[in-house]
XYZ file of C-alpha atoms in Angstrom:
523
model
C 102.191 49.119 98.472
C 102.961 52.620 97.197
C 99.943 54.197 98.819
C 101.224 53.122 102.242
C 104.775 54.302 101.551
C 103.860 57.662 100.066
C 104.469 59.492 103.326
C 108.010 58.155 103.526
C 108.603 59.394 99.996
C 107.273 62.796 100.927
C 109.480 63.003 103.967
C 112.541 62.348 101.831
C 111.496 65.061 99.368
C 110.051 67.960 101.318
C 110.279 69.365 104.778
C 107.151 68.587 106.777
C 106.766 70.971 109.738
C 108.088 69.177 112.803
C 105.474 70.652 115.095
C 102.885 68.051 114.143
C 102.871 64.299 114.672
C 102.072 62.410 111.460
C 100.751 58.866 111.423
C 102.856 56.400 109.435
C 99.881 55.298 107.300
C 98.674 58.822 106.546
C 97.622 59.182 102.902
C 99.448 62.084 101.239
C 99.127 63.434 97.704
C 102.146 65.334 96.341
C 101.755 67.672 93.375
C 104.616 69.192 91.397
C 103.769 72.706 90.175
C 105.557 75.728 88.766
C 104.132 78.098 91.380
C 102.626 81.319 90.015
C 100.895 82.587 93.164
C 102.417 84.554 96.024
C 99.481 84.863 98.465
C 96.399 82.861 99.450
C 93.728 85.422 100.337
C 90.622 84.258 98.400
C 89.363 87.826 98.068
C 92.498 88.535 96.051
C 92.610 85.212 94.148
C 93.744 85.600 90.571
C 96.684 83.434 89.444
C 95.719 80.111 87.776
C 97.959 77.897 89.912
C 96.287 79.137 93.074
C 93.047 77.481 91.971
C 94.447 74.142 93.127
C 94.414 75.556 96.656
C 91.250 77.682 96.598
C 89.120 74.951 95.039
C 90.280 72.529 97.738
C 89.822 74.859 100.715
C 86.813 77.013 99.802
C 83.405 76.660 98.175
C 81.461 79.012 95.919
C 77.715 79.468 95.573
C 77.667 77.562 92.293
C 80.203 75.364 90.521
C 81.011 73.248 87.456
C 81.246 69.467 87.079
C 84.744 68.206 87.898
C 85.500 67.380 84.271
C 83.878 70.206 82.279
C 82.580 73.761 82.276
C 79.470 72.873 80.294
C 76.896 73.570 83.013
C 76.392 75.484 86.239
C 75.667 73.268 89.258
C 74.462 74.043 92.790
C 77.151 74.162 95.463
C 76.673 76.225 98.631
C 73.463 77.440 97.020
C 70.968 74.604 96.636
C 68.895 76.585 94.134
C 68.419 80.057 92.677
C 65.932 82.123 90.744
C 66.295 85.065 88.349
C 63.928 88.023 88.115
C 62.138 88.682 84.805
C 64.339 91.696 84.096
C 67.518 89.658 84.702
C 68.709 91.986 87.450
C 68.051 90.058 90.679
C 69.443 86.587 91.441
C 68.049 85.030 94.619
C 70.074 82.152 96.089
C 68.840 79.650 98.672
C 71.726 78.316 100.760
C 72.141 74.751 101.961
C 71.235 74.359 105.627
C 73.879 71.726 106.461
C 77.119 73.599 105.754
C 79.686 74.504 108.394
C 83.019 76.290 108.189
C 86.196 74.511 109.216
C 85.901 75.925 112.762
C 82.358 74.533 113.104
C 80.421 77.782 112.554
C 77.306 77.380 110.366
C 77.202 79.070 106.959
C 74.774 82.014 106.823
C 73.694 84.572 104.251
C 75.760 87.194 106.073
C 78.919 85.236 105.255
C 78.016 85.394 101.553
C 77.312 89.142 101.736
C 80.604 89.769 103.524
C 82.665 87.617 101.133
C 81.382 89.212 97.927
C 81.474 92.769 99.251
C 84.976 92.280 100.642
C 86.279 90.989 97.312
C 84.678 93.897 95.474
C 85.865 96.574 97.906
C 89.442 95.273 98.168
C 89.836 96.644 94.632
C 92.481 94.016 93.931
C 93.054 92.127 90.675
C 89.778 90.131 90.620
C 87.517 92.966 91.800
C 86.464 93.842 88.256
C 84.488 90.600 88.185
C 82.027 92.236 90.577
C 81.608 95.417 88.537
C 78.058 94.516 87.531
C 77.017 93.722 91.122
C 75.065 96.657 92.569
C 74.301 95.053 95.932
C 74.268 91.801 97.903
C 71.703 91.440 100.682
C 70.789 88.800 103.252
C 67.033 88.284 102.898
C 67.124 85.854 105.827
C 69.694 83.464 107.316
C 69.684 81.192 104.260
C 68.623 83.508 101.429
C 70.808 85.940 99.489
C 69.641 88.488 96.903
C 72.257 89.651 94.414
C 71.204 92.702 92.390
C 72.978 93.741 89.185
C 73.477 97.169 87.652
C 72.541 95.746 84.234
C 71.865 92.287 82.812
C 75.051 90.215 82.952
C 74.797 86.979 80.931
C 78.028 85.708 82.505
C 77.274 86.336 86.194
C 76.753 82.678 87.180
C 79.981 81.649 85.431
C 81.775 84.483 87.235
C 80.500 83.248 90.608
C 82.420 79.983 90.104
C 85.717 81.886 90.076
C 87.977 81.536 93.153
C 87.628 85.175 94.184
C 83.943 84.524 94.942
C 84.894 81.904 97.550
C 82.729 82.206 100.654
C 84.635 82.852 103.882
C 83.646 82.889 107.536
C 82.829 86.568 108.069
C 83.219 86.548 111.857
C 86.576 84.769 111.763
C 88.003 86.996 109.010
C 86.793 90.155 110.756
C 88.591 89.005 113.900
C 91.791 88.928 111.818
C 91.406 92.450 110.476
C 89.217 91.730 107.471
C 86.460 94.106 106.402
C 83.908 94.406 103.620
C 83.556 98.168 104.010
C 83.895 100.465 101.015
C 87.376 101.451 102.192
C 88.556 97.818 102.461
C 91.371 98.517 100.004
C 92.950 100.764 102.633
C 91.749 99.213 105.904
C 91.616 95.422 105.439
C 94.580 93.736 107.136
C 93.651 90.042 106.835
C 95.907 89.140 103.914
C 98.893 88.137 106.057
C 96.657 85.897 108.180
C 95.259 84.166 105.072
C 98.787 83.234 104.017
C 98.984 80.868 106.967
C 95.342 80.105 107.750
C 91.997 79.564 106.059
C 88.331 80.219 106.818
C 86.420 78.132 104.320
C 83.904 75.323 103.961
C 85.907 73.120 101.571
C 87.274 69.578 102.037
C 90.680 70.881 103.160
C 92.187 73.629 105.309
C 95.460 75.450 104.747
C 98.051 73.971 107.088
C 101.057 75.966 105.932
C 102.376 77.997 103.037
C 106.017 78.751 102.253
C 106.083 80.992 99.161
C 108.274 79.517 96.472
C 108.640 76.248 98.396
C 105.413 74.401 99.178
C 101.772 74.630 100.215
C 100.357 72.003 102.571
C 96.645 71.286 102.928
C 95.123 69.107 105.651
C 91.740 67.384 105.640
C 88.926 69.531 107.040
C 87.459 67.384 109.803
C 84.347 69.587 109.898
C 83.646 69.267 106.162
C 79.934 69.115 105.388
C 80.325 66.840 102.325
C 81.931 63.480 101.662
C 85.384 63.281 103.206
C 88.244 63.371 100.672
C 90.560 60.371 100.324
C 93.858 62.048 101.141
C 94.716 63.236 104.641
C 97.137 65.823 103.276
C 97.979 67.441 99.977
C 101.434 68.908 99.391
C 101.818 71.271 96.437
C 105.550 71.438 95.840
C 107.026 74.334 93.871
C 109.112 72.739 91.105
C 109.671 75.434 88.464
C 111.783 73.224 86.200
C 109.840 70.732 84.100
C 112.839 68.407 84.104
C 112.687 68.292 87.905
C 108.989 67.484 87.819
C 109.676 64.653 85.370
C 112.460 63.101 87.449
C 110.423 63.433 90.646
C 107.397 61.747 89.100
C 109.447 58.889 87.687
C 111.101 58.402 91.080
C 107.729 58.293 92.832
C 108.449 61.434 94.853
C 105.422 63.257 93.448
C 102.074 61.940 92.237
C 101.234 64.549 89.581
C 103.416 66.691 87.324
C 101.362 69.755 86.415
C 103.739 71.321 83.875
C 104.674 68.637 81.385
C 106.196 69.766 78.091
C 105.617 68.079 74.745
C 109.178 66.729 74.515
C 108.584 64.660 77.647
C 105.468 62.898 76.392
C 107.137 59.949 74.582
C 109.175 59.069 77.664
C 106.122 59.214 79.924
C 103.923 57.271 77.514
C 106.406 54.403 77.403
C 106.366 54.115 81.211
C 103.556 51.811 82.445
C 103.667 53.425 85.886
C 102.702 56.825 84.480
C 99.557 58.035 82.707
C 99.529 61.103 80.441
C 96.593 63.437 79.827
C 96.740 65.968 76.959
C 94.192 68.384 75.541
C 93.927 71.878 74.104
C 93.882 74.412 76.895
C 91.815 77.587 76.983
C 94.924 79.587 77.879
C 95.802 82.263 75.324
C 99.469 83.116 74.701
C 99.736 86.563 73.119
C 101.872 89.601 72.385
C 100.978 92.989 73.866
C 101.791 96.329 72.221
C 101.589 99.360 74.504
C 99.418 102.141 73.052
C 101.318 104.859 74.927
C 104.118 106.047 72.579
C 106.311 106.947 75.556
C 106.168 103.323 76.709
C 105.625 101.382 73.503
C 107.696 103.445 71.101
C 107.190 102.118 67.540
C 105.030 99.304 68.942
C 102.308 101.861 69.760
C 101.783 102.428 66.007
C 98.725 100.428 64.780
C 100.452 99.809 61.455
C 103.487 98.291 63.189
C 101.149 96.098 65.244
C 99.478 94.913 62.052
C 102.857 94.213 60.446
C 103.871 92.077 63.431
C 100.695 90.021 63.072
C 101.610 89.307 59.438
C 105.247 88.535 60.276
C 104.531 85.651 62.657
C 104.588 81.982 61.692
C 101.649 80.766 63.757
C 101.919 77.088 62.888
C 105.537 76.940 64.058
C 104.699 78.870 67.233
C 101.895 76.444 68.104
C 104.210 73.520 67.374
C 106.398 74.652 70.261
C 103.633 73.662 72.681
C 103.125 70.215 71.195
C 100.027 68.064 70.960
C 96.718 69.878 71.386
C 97.960 73.380 70.515
C 96.152 75.584 68.014
C 95.962 79.247 67.034
C 92.752 81.262 67.492
C 91.831 83.734 64.762
C 91.638 86.643 67.221
C 91.555 87.227 70.976
C 88.662 84.834 71.723
C 90.077 81.315 72.199
C 88.843 78.298 70.317
C 86.088 76.579 72.260
C 84.302 79.698 73.471
C 80.940 80.608 71.973
C 81.385 82.988 69.053
C 85.084 82.329 68.491
C 86.076 82.655 64.849
C 87.135 79.504 63.039
C 90.948 79.217 63.145
C 90.973 79.231 59.332
C 89.852 82.884 59.472
C 93.028 83.912 61.266
C 95.811 86.117 59.937
C 98.281 84.059 57.881
C 101.992 84.782 57.771
C 102.907 87.073 54.875
C 106.447 88.411 55.224
C 106.213 90.597 52.121
C 102.988 92.160 53.394
C 104.604 92.818 56.783
C 107.604 94.518 55.139
C 105.348 96.682 52.982
C 103.242 97.796 55.946
C 106.394 98.693 57.891
C 107.730 100.657 54.925
C 104.455 102.569 54.547
C 104.568 103.341 58.277
C 108.042 104.856 57.929
C 110.072 101.878 59.141
C 111.543 100.613 55.873
C 114.864 100.096 57.659
C 113.247 98.423 60.634
C 113.929 99.314 64.268
C 115.149 97.897 67.571
C 112.795 96.886 70.373
C 112.879 94.979 73.677
C 110.540 92.043 74.263
C 109.789 91.620 77.982
C 108.330 88.418 79.379
C 108.257 86.253 82.526
C 111.050 83.703 82.583
C 108.954 80.658 83.419
C 107.149 77.596 82.118
C 103.363 77.466 82.096
C 101.487 74.204 81.451
C 104.420 72.984 79.411
C 105.016 76.179 77.427
C 108.521 77.575 77.892
C 108.292 81.350 77.478
C 111.974 81.606 76.608
C 111.517 79.298 73.622
C 108.410 81.174 72.430
C 110.216 84.516 72.776
C 113.122 83.224 70.705
C 110.729 82.192 67.934
C 109.036 85.612 67.952
C 112.493 87.189 67.787
C 113.404 85.101 64.725
C 110.129 85.827 62.903
C 110.388 89.577 63.443
C 114.033 89.654 62.401
C 112.901 88.479 58.956
C 110.966 91.746 58.495
C 113.611 94.059 59.929
C 112.462 94.326 63.553
C 115.467 93.605 65.772
C 114.224 92.187 69.065
C 116.275 92.052 72.248
C 114.899 89.488 74.651
C 114.371 90.669 78.220
C 113.399 87.699 80.435
C 112.286 88.751 83.915
C 111.604 87.124 87.255
C 107.927 86.178 87.243
C 106.607 88.508 89.936
C 108.680 91.430 88.650
C 107.369 90.969 85.134
C 103.819 90.480 86.385
C 103.903 93.759 88.304
C 105.197 95.661 85.264
C 102.556 94.059 83.043
C 99.712 94.823 85.412
C 100.728 98.476 85.723
C 100.961 98.993 81.959
C 104.732 99.567 82.089
C 105.819 97.063 79.427
C 106.151 98.420 75.894
C 106.231 95.088 74.047
C 105.651 91.905 75.992
C 104.776 88.225 75.827
C 102.009 87.081 78.152
C 99.191 84.655 78.758
C 95.538 84.972 79.692
C 93.782 82.204 81.532
C 90.026 82.884 81.627
C 88.648 84.121 84.920
C 85.261 82.668 84.097
C 84.000 80.335 81.417
C 82.084 82.748 79.222
C 83.127 84.659 76.094
C 82.376 87.903 77.912
C 85.687 87.410 79.736
C 87.457 88.452 76.525
C 85.934 91.913 76.646
C 88.886 92.493 78.996
C 91.079 92.750 75.882
C 89.052 95.773 74.704
C 89.525 99.458 75.661
C 89.168 99.963 79.407
C 89.256 96.218 80.104
C 91.799 94.676 82.449
C 94.179 93.663 79.658
C 93.243 96.642 77.514
C 94.476 98.962 80.251
C 97.709 96.980 80.544
C 98.251 97.988 76.919
C 97.141 101.550 77.803
C 94.170 101.105 75.453
C 91.589 103.471 76.912
C 88.266 105.022 75.960
C 90.178 108.208 75.146
C 92.507 106.671 72.536
C 90.122 104.041 71.105
C 87.862 104.223 68.048
C 84.160 104.769 68.680
C 83.414 101.635 66.643
C 85.047 99.288 69.127
C 83.661 101.200 72.120
C 80.119 100.751 70.792
C 80.644 97.035 70.145
C 82.085 96.588 73.645
C 79.171 98.338 75.341
C 76.587 96.381 73.362
C 78.048 92.936 73.969
C 78.362 93.498 77.728
C 74.587 93.524 78.214
C 73.378 91.383 75.287
C 71.596 88.237 76.520
C 70.404 86.776 73.207
C 72.862 84.051 72.128
C 72.684 84.744 68.387
C 73.105 88.481 68.885
C 76.067 87.915 71.210
C 77.819 85.745 68.624
C 77.265 88.376 65.930
C 78.759 91.081 68.155
C 81.755 88.943 69.082
C 82.317 88.195 65.390
C 82.497 91.919 64.645
C 84.811 92.480 67.612
C 87.235 89.792 66.476
C 87.356 91.121 62.920
C 88.208 94.517 64.388
C 90.942 92.960 66.538
C 92.561 91.373 63.495
C 93.026 94.838 62.009
C 93.429 97.275 64.867
C 93.874 95.840 68.369
C 97.171 96.195 70.282
C 97.548 92.419 70.591
C 98.664 89.451 68.528
C 97.261 86.023 69.462
C 100.017 83.415 69.188
C 98.445 80.112 70.202
C 96.474 78.134 72.746
C 98.917 75.643 74.244
C 98.287 72.004 74.511
C 98.044 71.212 78.199
C 99.791 68.084 79.416
C 99.703 66.345 82.771
C 101.431 63.173 83.905
C 100.459 61.222 86.994
C 100.991 57.897 88.693
C 98.890 55.268 86.942
C 97.325 54.001 90.154
C 95.883 57.452 90.891
C 92.130 57.496 90.293
C 89.649 60.312 89.688
C 91.867 62.509 87.501
C 89.803 64.910 85.377
C 90.635 68.169 83.623
C 88.572 71.315 84.068
C 89.506 74.647 82.509
C 88.543 76.569 85.659
C 90.755 74.833 88.221
C 92.681 72.393 85.979
C 92.557 69.403 88.366
C 90.172 68.858 91.262
C 92.576 67.457 93.843
C 89.711 66.674 96.223
C 88.386 63.953 93.915
C 91.609 61.953 93.682
C 92.352 58.654 95.385
C 94.403 55.455 95.079
């Protein structure tokens, strides 16, 4: 009965635009999410929560299975080949794919999409740094040439920012793939209310901070999805998600916290899924003394790593949480065994601080986004960090910030000491080179080639182009040992990730890239 009443539940919970007529028996999926995205231009895709939308509306050349990241599968590309020198990837496109407006997919659309993403020079553009050129060999063949061998390139191409868009339609809305796209592209506003993809759904509407509504793509080239509409409702409070799920107002709660699990598990109408996520929660120390103050001192950073009680921090995230030994999460090739991690040693931390000239401690602000991510409450984690550091004489003032405000400060390297998370852009250990000098996160800590040791610069440059698996693991082992001693970061834990959903919902599967494939769900 519920599947036929779901629309009535939705209407009592969210505001459906009145401009459209909705059939009474329309099948609607409602998802409760703590929204972390503020725009829906695939060329600028970066925030994890946005993957629910991008993966439903757009396709990439290659993809993963719905329930794992263990292998690369064909998607818009039916097959591909790699040159002997590892520099040229040639993709053959499917010949039966159309965009949502009915236009056929061509190689020119692929060229435009990748070049636009790269030339926008937005947050995900670094993923295309190893791409020298993209060329249309013919209507259904694309040649992608690299500047150097990139063992992670296929995994990168699964990421949302490599979504393929309809070049002609986007150009008509001010989009461009020219080298000056960062200054001249004007399609972002259009993308916030429209879409130009080949996926099972189209974007019907988006109200930032309120809801995102997707409608079935009637021109979809694959099997039609079960649901006519998907509503992603912004519910920042986990308690609200819980109450809404129990009332039947939403079908999935995306941000369940550990304390809620017993209540959900005792409810026969609700199913719980828990696992260890590949999200890394960490502390950042700014290397610029004018920004980081005492936190820019490598000895202070080392003392902080010894001061933390990692087991108690991981406990805050509940079932499935664990602490990686360094900045490569557990589960990625080459990650150190957790037993090799830094163990809490308060006396050691005090001694290091004393040797560094801080025997009497010091005061510092800890900045962080005031939000909950996959069940991890950043306020609670910050309070635990505050308590641990107080034991060694570091007096922390907590500075919670509105999410977007904090994100902007973090991305511009303006936070001296902060609490953040990293969700992998692509499922390869090479993604964690971004925590090294000159990397995306490295620069947010103002860790540059100019202020870094030659040792870590050499390791970084070697691992970027190494294609032999054993050699890569050896290099990543050396990098992580270096990070334990000298990097401007402290890994706290990988949260357990918890979802709760209506028990009659079928097809639920977890994938680290997009979390849940909404297009595969049904009743």
